[in-house]
Coordinates of C-alpha atoms in Angstrom, one line a residue:
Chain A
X1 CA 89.0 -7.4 -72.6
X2 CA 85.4 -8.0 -73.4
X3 CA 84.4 -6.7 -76.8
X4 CA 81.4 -4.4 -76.9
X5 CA 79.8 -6.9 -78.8
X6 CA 79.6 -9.5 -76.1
X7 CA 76.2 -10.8 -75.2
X8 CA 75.2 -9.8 -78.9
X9 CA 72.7 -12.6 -80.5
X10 CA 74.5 -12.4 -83.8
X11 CA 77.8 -11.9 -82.5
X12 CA 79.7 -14.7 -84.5
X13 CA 78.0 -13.6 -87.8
X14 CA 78.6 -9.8 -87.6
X15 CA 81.6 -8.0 -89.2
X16 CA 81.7 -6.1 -85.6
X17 CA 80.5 -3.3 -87.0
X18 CA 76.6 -4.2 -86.0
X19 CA 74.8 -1.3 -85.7
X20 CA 73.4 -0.8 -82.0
X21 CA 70.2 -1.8 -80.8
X22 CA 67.8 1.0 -81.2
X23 CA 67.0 2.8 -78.5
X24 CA 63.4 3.2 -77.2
X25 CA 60.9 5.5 -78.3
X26 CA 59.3 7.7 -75.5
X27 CA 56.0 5.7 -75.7
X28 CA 57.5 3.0 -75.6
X29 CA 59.5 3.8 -72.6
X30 CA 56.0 5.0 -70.8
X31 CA 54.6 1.8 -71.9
X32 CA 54.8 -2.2 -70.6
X33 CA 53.1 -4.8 -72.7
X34 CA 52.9 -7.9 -71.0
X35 CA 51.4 -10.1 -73.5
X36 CA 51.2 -9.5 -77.2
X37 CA 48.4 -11.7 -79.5
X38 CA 47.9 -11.4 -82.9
X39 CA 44.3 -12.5 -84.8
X40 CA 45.0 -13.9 -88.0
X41 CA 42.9 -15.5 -90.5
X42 CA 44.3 -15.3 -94.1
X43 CA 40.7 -14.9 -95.4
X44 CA 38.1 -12.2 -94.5
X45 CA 35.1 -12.1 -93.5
X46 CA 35.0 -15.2 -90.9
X47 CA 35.1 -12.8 -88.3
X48 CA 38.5 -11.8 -87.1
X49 CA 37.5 -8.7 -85.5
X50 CA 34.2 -10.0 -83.8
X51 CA 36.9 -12.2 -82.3
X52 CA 39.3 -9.9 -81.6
X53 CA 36.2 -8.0 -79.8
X54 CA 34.7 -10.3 -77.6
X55 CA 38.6 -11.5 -76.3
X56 CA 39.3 -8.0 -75.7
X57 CA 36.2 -7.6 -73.8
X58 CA 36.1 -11.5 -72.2
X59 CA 39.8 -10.3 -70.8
X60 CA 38.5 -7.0 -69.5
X61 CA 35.6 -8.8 -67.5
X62 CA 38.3 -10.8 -65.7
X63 CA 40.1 -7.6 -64.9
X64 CA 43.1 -7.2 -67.4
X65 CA 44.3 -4.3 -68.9
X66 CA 43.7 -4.7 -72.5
X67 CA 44.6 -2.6 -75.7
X68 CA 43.7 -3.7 -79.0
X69 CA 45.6 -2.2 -82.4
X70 CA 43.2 -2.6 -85.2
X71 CA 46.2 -3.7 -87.9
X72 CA 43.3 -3.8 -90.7
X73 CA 44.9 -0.6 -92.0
X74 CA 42.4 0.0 -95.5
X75 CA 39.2 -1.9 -93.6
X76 CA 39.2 -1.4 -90.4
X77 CA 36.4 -2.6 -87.6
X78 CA 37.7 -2.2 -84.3
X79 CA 36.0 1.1 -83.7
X80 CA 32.9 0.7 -84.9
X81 CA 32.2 -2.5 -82.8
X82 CA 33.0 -1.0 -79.5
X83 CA 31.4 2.3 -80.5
X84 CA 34.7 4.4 -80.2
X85 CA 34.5 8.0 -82.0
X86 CA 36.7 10.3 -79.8
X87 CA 39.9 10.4 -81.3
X88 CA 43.2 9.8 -80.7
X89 CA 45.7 12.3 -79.4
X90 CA 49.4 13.2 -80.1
X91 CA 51.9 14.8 -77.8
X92 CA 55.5 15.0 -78.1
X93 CA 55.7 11.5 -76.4
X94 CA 53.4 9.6 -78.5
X95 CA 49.9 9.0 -79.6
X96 CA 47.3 8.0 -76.8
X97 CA 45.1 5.7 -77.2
X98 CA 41.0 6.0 -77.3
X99 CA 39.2 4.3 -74.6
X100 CA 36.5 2.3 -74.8
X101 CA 33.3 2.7 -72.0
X102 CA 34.7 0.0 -70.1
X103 CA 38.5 1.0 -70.5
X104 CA 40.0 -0.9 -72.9
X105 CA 42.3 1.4 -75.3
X106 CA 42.2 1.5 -78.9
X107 CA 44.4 2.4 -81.5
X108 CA 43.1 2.2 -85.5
X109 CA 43.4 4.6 -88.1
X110 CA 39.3 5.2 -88.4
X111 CA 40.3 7.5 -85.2
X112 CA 43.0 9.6 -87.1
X113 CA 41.3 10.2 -90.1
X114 CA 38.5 12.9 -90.8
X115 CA 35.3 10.7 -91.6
X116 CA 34.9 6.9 -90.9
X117 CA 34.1 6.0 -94.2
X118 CA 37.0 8.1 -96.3
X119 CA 39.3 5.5 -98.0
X120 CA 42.7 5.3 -97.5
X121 CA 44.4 4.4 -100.5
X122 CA 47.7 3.7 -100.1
X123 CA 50.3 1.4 -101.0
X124 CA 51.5 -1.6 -98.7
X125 CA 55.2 0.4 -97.9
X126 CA 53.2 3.3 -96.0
X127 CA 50.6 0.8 -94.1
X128 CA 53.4 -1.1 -92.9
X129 CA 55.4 1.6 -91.5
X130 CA 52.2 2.9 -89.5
X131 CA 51.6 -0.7 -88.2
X132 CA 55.1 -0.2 -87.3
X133 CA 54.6 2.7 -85.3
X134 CA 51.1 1.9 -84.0
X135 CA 53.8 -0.6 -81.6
X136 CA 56.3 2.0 -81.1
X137 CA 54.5 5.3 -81.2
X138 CA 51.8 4.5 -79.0
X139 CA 51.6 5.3 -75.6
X140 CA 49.9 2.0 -74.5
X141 CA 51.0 2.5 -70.4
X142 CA 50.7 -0.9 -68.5
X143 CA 48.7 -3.9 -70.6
X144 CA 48.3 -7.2 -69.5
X145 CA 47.2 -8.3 -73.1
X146 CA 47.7 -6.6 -76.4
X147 CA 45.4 -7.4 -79.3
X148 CA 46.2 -7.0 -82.9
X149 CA 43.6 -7.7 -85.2
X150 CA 45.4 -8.4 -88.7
X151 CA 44.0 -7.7 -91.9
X152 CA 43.1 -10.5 -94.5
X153 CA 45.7 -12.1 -96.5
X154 CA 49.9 -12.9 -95.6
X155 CA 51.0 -9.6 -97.1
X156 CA 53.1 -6.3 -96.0
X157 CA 50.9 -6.0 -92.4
X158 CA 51.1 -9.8 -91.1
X159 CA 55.1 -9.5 -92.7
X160 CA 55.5 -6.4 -91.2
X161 CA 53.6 -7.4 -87.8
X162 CA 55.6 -10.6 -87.0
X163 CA 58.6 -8.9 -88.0
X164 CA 58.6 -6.0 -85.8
X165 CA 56.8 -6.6 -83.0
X166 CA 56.9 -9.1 -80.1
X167 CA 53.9 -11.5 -80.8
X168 CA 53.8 -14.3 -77.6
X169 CA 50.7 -15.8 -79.7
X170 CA 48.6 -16.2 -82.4
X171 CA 44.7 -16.5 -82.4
X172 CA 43.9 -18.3 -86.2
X173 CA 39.9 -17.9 -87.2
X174 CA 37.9 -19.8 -89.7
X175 CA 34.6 -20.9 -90.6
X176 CA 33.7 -24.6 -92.0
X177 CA 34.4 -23.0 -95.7
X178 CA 37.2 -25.4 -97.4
X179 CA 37.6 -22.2 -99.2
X180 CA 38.0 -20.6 -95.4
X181 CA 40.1 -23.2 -94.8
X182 CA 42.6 -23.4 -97.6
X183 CA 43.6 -19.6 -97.1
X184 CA 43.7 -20.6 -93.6
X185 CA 46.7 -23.4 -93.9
X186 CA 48.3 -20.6 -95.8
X187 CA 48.2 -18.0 -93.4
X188 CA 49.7 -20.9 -90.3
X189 CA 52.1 -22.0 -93.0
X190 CA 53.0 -18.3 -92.8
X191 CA 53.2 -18.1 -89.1
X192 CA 55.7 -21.2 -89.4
X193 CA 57.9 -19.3 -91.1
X194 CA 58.3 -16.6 -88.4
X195 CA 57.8 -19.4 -85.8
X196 CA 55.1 -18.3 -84.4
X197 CA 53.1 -19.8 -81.5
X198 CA 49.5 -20.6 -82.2
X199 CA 47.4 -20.8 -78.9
X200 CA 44.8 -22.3 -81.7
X201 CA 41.9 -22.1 -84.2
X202 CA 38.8 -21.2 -83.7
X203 CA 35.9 -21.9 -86.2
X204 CA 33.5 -19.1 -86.1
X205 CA 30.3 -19.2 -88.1
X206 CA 30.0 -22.4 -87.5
X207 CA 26.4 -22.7 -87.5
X208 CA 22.5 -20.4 -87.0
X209 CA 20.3 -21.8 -85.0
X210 CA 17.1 -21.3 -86.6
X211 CA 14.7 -18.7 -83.7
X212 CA 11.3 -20.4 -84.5
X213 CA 12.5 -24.0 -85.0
X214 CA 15.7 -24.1 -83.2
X215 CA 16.9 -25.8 -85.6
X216 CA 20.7 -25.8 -86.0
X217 CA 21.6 -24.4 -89.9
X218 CA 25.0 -25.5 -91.1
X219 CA 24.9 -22.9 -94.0
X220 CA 28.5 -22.9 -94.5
X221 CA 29.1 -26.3 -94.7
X222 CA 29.9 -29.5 -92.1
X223 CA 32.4 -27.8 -89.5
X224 CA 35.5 -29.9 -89.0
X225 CA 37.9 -27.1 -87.4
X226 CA 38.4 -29.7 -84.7
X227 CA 40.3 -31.7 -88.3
X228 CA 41.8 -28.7 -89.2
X229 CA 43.6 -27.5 -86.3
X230 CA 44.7 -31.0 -85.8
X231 CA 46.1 -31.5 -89.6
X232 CA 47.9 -27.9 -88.8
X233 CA 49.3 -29.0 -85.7
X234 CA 48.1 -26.5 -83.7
X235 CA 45.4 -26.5 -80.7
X236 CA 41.4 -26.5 -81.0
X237 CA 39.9 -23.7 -79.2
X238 CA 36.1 -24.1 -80.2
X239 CA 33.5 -23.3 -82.4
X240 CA 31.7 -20.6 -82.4
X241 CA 27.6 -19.7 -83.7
X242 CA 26.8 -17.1 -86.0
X243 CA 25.0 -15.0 -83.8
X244 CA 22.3 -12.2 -84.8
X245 CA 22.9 -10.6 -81.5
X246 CA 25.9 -10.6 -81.9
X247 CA 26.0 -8.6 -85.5
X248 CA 23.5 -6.6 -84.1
X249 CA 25.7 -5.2 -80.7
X250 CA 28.9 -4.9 -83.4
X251 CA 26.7 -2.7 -85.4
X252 CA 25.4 -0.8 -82.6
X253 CA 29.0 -0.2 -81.0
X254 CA 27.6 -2.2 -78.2
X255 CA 30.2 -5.0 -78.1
X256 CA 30.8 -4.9 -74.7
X257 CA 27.3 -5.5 -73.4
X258 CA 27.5 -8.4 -75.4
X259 CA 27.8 -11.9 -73.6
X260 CA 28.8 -15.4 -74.9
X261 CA 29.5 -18.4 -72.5
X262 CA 30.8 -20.3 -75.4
X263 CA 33.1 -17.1 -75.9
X264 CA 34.5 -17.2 -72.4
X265 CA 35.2 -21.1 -72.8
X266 CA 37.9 -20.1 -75.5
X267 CA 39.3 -17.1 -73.5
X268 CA 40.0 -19.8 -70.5
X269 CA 41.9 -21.6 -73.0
X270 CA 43.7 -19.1 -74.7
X271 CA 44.7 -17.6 -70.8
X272 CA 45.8 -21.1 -69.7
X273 CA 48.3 -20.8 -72.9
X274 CA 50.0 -17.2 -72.2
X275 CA 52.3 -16.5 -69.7
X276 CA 50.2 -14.1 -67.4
X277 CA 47.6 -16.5 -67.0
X278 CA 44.5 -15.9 -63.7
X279 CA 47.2 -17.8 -61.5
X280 CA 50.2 -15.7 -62.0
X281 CA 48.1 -12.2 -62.1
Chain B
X1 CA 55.4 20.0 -140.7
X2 CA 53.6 17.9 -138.3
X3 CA 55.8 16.7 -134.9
X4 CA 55.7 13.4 -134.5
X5 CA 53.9 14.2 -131.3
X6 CA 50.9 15.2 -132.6
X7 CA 47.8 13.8 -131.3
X8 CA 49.7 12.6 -128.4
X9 CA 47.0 13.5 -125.8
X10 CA 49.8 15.2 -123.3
X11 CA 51.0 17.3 -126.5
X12 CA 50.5 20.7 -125.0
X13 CA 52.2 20.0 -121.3
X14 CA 55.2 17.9 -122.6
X15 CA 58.4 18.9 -123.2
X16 CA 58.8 16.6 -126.5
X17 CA 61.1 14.1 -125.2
X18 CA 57.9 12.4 -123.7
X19 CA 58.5 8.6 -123.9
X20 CA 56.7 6.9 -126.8
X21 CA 53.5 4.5 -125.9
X22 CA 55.2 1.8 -124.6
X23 CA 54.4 -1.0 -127.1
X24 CA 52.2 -4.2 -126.9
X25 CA 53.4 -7.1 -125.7
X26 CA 53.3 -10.3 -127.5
X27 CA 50.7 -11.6 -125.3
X28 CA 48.6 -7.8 -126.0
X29 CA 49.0 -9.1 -129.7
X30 CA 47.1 -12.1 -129.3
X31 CA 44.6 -11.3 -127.0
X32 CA 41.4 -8.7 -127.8
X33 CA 39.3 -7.8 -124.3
X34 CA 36.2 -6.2 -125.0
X35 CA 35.0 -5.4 -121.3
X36 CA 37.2 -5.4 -118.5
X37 CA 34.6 -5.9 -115.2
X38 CA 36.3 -5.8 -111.5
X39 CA 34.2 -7.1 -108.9
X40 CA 34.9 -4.9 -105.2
X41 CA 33.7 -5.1 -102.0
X42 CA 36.5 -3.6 -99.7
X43 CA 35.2 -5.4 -97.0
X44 CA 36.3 -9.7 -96.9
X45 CA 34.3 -12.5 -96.4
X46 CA 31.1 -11.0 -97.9
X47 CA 31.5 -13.0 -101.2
X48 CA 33.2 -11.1 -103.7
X49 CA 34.5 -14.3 -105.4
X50 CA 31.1 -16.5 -105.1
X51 CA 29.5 -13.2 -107.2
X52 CA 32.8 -13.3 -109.7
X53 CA 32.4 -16.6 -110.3
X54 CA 28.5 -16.6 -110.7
X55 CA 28.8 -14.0 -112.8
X56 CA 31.3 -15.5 -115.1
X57 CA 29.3 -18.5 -115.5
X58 CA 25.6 -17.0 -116.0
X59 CA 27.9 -14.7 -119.0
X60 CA 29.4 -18.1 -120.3
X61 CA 25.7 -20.0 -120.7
X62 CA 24.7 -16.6 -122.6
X63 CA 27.5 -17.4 -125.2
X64 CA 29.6 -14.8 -124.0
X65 CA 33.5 -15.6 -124.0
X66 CA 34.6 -14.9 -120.4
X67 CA 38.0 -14.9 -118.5
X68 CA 38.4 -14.6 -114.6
X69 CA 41.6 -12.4 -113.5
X70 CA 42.1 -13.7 -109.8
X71 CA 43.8 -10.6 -108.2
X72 CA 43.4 -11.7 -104.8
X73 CA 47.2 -13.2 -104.6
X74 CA 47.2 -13.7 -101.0
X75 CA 44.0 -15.3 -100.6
X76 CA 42.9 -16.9 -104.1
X77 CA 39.5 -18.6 -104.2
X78 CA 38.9 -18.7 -108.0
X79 CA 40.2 -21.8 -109.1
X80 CA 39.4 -24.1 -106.2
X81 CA 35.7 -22.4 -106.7
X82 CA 36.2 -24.0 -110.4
X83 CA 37.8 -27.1 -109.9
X84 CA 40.4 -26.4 -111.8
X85 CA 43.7 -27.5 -110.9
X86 CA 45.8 -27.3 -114.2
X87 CA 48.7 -25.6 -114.1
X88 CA 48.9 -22.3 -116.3
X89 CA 51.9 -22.7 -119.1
X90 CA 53.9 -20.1 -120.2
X91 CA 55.7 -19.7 -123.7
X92 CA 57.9 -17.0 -125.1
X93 CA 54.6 -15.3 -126.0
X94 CA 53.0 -15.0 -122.5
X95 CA 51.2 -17.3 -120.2
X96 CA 48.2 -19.6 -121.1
X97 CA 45.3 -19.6 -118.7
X98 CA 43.8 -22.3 -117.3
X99 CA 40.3 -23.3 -118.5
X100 CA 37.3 -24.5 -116.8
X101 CA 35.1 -27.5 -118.2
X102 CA 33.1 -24.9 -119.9
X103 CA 35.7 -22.8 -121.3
X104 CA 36.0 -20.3 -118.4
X105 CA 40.0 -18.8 -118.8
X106 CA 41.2 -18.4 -115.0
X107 CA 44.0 -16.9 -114.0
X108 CA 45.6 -17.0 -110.4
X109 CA 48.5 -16.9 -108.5
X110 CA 47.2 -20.4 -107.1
X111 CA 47.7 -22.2 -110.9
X112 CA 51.5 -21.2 -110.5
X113 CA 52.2 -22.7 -107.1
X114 CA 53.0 -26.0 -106.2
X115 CA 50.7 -26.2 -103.3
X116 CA 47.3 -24.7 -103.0
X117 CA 47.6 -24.0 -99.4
X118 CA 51.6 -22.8 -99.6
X119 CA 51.3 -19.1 -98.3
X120 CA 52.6 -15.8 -100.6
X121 CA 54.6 -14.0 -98.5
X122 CA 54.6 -10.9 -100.5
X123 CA 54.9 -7.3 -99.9
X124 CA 52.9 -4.9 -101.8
X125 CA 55.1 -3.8 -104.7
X126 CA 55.6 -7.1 -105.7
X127 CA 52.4 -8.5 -105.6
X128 CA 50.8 -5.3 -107.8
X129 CA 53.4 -6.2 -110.4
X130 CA 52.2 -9.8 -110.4
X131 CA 48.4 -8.2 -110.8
X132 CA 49.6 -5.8 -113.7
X133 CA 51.5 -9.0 -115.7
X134 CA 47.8 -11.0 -115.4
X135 CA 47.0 -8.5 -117.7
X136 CA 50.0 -7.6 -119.9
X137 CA 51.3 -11.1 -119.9
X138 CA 48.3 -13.4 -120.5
X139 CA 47.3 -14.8 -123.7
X140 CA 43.6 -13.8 -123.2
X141 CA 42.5 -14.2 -126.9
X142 CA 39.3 -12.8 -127.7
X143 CA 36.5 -11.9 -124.5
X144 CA 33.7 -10.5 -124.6
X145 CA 34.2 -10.3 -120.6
X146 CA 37.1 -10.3 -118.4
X147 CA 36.3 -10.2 -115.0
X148 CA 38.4 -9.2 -111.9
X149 CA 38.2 -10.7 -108.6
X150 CA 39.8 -7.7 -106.2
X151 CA 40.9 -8.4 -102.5
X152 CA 39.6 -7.1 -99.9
X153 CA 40.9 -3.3 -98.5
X154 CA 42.0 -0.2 -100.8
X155 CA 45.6 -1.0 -100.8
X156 CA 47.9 -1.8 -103.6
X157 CA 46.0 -4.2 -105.9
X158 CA 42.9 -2.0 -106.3
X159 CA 45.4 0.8 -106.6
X160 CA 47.4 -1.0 -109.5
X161 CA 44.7 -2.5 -111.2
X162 CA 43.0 1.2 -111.3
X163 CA 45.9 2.3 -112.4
X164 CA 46.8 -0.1 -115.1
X165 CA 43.6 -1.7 -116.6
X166 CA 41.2 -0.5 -118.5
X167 CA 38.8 -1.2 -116.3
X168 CA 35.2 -0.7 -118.0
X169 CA 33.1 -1.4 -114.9
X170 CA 32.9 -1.9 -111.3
X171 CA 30.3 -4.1 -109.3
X172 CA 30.4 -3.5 -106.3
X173 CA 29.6 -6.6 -103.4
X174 CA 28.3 -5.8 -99.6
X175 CA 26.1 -7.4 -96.6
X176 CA 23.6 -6.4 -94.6
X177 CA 26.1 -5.5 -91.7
X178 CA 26.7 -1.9 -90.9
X179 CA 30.4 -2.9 -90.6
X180 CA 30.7 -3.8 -94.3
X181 CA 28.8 -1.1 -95.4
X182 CA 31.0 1.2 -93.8
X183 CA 34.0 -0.3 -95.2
X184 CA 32.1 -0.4 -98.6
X185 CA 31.4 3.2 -98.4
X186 CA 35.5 3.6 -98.5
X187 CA 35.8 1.3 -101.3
X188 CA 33.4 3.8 -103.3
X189 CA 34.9 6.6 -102.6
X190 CA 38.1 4.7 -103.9
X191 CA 37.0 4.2 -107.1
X192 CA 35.8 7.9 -107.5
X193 CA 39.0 9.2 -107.1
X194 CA 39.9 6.8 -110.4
X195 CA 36.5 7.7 -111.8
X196 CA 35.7 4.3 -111.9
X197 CA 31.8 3.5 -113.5
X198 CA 30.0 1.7 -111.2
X199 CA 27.6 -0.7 -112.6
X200 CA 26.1 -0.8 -108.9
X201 CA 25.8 -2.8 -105.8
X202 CA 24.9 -5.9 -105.2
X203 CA 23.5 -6.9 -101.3
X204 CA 24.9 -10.8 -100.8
X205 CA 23.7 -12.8 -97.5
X206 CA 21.0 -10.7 -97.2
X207 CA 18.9 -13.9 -95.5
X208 CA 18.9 -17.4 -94.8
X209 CA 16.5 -19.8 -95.4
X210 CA 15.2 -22.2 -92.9
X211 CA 14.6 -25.3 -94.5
X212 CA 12.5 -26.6 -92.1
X213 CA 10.2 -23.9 -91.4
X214 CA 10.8 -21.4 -94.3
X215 CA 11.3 -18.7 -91.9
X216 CA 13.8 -15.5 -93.8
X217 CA 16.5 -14.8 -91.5
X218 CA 18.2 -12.0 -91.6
X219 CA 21.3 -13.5 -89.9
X220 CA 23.5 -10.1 -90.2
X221 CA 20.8 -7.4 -89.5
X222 CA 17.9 -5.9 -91.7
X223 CA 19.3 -5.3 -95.4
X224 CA 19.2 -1.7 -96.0
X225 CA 21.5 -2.0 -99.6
X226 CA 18.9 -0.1 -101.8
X227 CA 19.4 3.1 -99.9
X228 CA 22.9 2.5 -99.2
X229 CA 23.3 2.2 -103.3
X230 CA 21.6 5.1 -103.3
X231 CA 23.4 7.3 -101.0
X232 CA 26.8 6.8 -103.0
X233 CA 25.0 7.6 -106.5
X234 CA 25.2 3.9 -107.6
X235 CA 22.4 1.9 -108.9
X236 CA 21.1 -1.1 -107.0
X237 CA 21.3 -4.3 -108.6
X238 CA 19.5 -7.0 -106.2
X239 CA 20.0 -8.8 -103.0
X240 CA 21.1 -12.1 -102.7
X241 CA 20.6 -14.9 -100.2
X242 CA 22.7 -16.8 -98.4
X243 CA 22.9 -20.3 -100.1
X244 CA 24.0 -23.1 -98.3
X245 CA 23.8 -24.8 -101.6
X246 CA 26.5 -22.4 -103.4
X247 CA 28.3 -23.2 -100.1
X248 CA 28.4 -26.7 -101.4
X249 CA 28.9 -26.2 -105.0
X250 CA 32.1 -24.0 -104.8
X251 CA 33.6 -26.3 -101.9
X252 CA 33.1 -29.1 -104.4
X253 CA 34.4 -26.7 -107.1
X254 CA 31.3 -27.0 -108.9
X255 CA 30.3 -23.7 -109.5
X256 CA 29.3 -24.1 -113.0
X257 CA 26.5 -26.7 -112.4
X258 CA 24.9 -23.8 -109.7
X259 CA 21.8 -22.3 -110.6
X260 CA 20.6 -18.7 -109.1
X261 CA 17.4 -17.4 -110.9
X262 CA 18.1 -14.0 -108.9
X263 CA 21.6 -13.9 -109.9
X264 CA 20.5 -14.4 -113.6
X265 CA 18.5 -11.4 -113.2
X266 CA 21.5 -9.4 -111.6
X267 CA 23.6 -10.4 -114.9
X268 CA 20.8 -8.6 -116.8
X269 CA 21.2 -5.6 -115.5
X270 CA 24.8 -5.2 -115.6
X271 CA 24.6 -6.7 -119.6
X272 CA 22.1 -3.7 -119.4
X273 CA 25.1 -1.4 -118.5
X274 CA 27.6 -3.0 -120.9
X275 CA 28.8 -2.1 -124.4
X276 CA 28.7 -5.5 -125.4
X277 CA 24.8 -5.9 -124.5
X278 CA 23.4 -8.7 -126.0
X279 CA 21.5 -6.5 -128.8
X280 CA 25.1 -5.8 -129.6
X281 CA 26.3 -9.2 -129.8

């Protein structure tokens, strides 16, 4: 007779006393995620949720359903940059998500709370569990790509992210900092350890280009990302400029008027890598 | 007869069984901290460690005796900033900081590991005790500054070190983005709630430089961190630019050979703010 426990993954290791796989949550049983990528960068500032953004909005244009989950619990950007104020709603089957002008659903903790700028000051056991539920609670409906912009660092969120949730792929950012870079290796060395695929690096910041002289300013040093990513094993996607417009339309909630050809040049690559790619849509 | 509570500042609400002061440790013993400086931006990436460090050094050609408290354990710039790579030791007295050709003491999570680049896969708890031992279990000595070099956000190290340093001061670091500024704003608000004194704000990357033409950019929007300083009650100690040069320096981990005449004045006015002023000295 076949034991309950057939099929089980850790079948030969458990006492047989497993407990069962839980079941799901109403959102998540209203909800199918097709593709699930994480932004990382270990260090801050380099851009990670300008990234995030711009993929987001680069997918959208192409006609995907796209949510992002703004992960950056204590800092968080998401928002602001796409201009989102209305805020979320609970029901007894989950939260639903904001939605952005063009459609694309948000979930961060800047739409729970009272004013944008209160802190939340809370220790790492509480942010993870609402990262946790942010996946599970959350009505996302049908997405073609889920975005989760991470916080800085390889702490209780990126633990808590890669341990609970289904990441297909993970979207590393720098700039040409070796500082940048340093915290960088640490946060792939950290993926490695949940064995997590990288569809590649990007090196943002890369360069200004001066608007009288045209000049182009490396003021954070020589970029060698294309090194980097190589050295990590893991693919090149492209640099990217520091763009004044671009700071400007984040700060204006305008992100999704905002255009970059360079921008859509990494999205090709990133949708060649994941498994819902133009082709198979 | 007098209790041998009295004086004990929670004399009137305790029941008398209160737990005595917990006593020094060894490494307390030998150490004397006159101020105890933490540098905050809540935001990343808008250089929180690149003000740390020039701070530490423009105290250090005063004649000041300064010590650098790297609490950013998951993503620790200090030492590579300094170009120090010598291991911290430890003895049954506490651990010895590392020292920088000019006599700098560093501590950071990134002296104790083998690689500089291996990641700290830490949850919260576990990383605020490491932050609360930098402090109890360092041989300091004598400083006339200690200086703390916070991670981005408002989670568990600001909360810890809040909680268990005698923190004198708080600088505070933002950029000309809105983004950061809101984010800022949190980490304010934050250190109100611990009645944390706010020696003020400091506006970095407020421009560029074009070396060719001269031309100021203003690469992240027009600065605005006078009145932002001024809307949270905090004074306004300068703007700084975005050096390509400091870029260089702290790549190369030569921070202490980098000269900032505006930075110099910046030091001045927190000196201004500190007990240990240099009429004091």
């Amino acid at each position: 007779m076949e034991s309950s426990c057939s099929g089980c993954p850790t079948e030969s290791s458990c006492s047989g006393t497993c407990p069962t796989v839980p079941e799901q949550t109403e959102a998540q049983k209203l909800s199918d995620v097709k593709n699930v990528i994480a932004v990382m960068s270990g260090k801050g500032g380099v851009g990670k949720s300008s990234v995030t953004s711009m993929l987001a909005v680069s997918l959208m244009r192409q006609g995907y359903k796209v949510g992002v989950l703004d992960a950056d619990i204590t800092g968080p950007s998401i928002p602001k940059i796409f201009g989102v104020s209305t805020k979320t709603e609970a029901s007894e089957f989950g939260i639903t998500p904001s939605t952005t002008e063009n459609g694309i659903k948000i979930i961060s903790l800047n739409l729970m709370i009272e004013n944008e700028d209160d802190p939340v000051v809370w220790r790492g056991p509480i942010i993870s569990q609402l990262v946790k539920q942010f996946w599970t609670d959350v009505i996302w409906g049908n997405l073609d790509y889920l975005l989760i912009d991470l916080p800085p660092g390889t702490g209780d969120v990126p633990i808590s992210v890669f341990q609970s949730i289904p990441v297909d792929g993970v979207v590393m950012v720098s700039s040409p900092q070796q500082l940048a870079n340093m915290v960088v290796r640490k946060a792939i060395k950290m993926g490695n350890l949940y064995e997590a695929n990288f569809y590649g690096l990007i090196e943002n910041m890369a360069y200004v280009e001066c608007p009288d002289c045209d000049k182009r300013l490396e003021i954070f040093g020589k970029p060698h990302g294309e090194q980097e990513a190589k050295a990590n094993n893991i693919p090149y996607l492209g640099e990217l400029p520091i763009d004044p417009k671009l700071a400007e339309m984040a700060d204006a909630g305008k992100i999704e008027e905002y255009h970059s050809d360079k921008f859509d040049q990494i999205t090709k690559q990133i949708l060649q890598q994941t498994s819902d790619s133009p082709e198979n849509k």
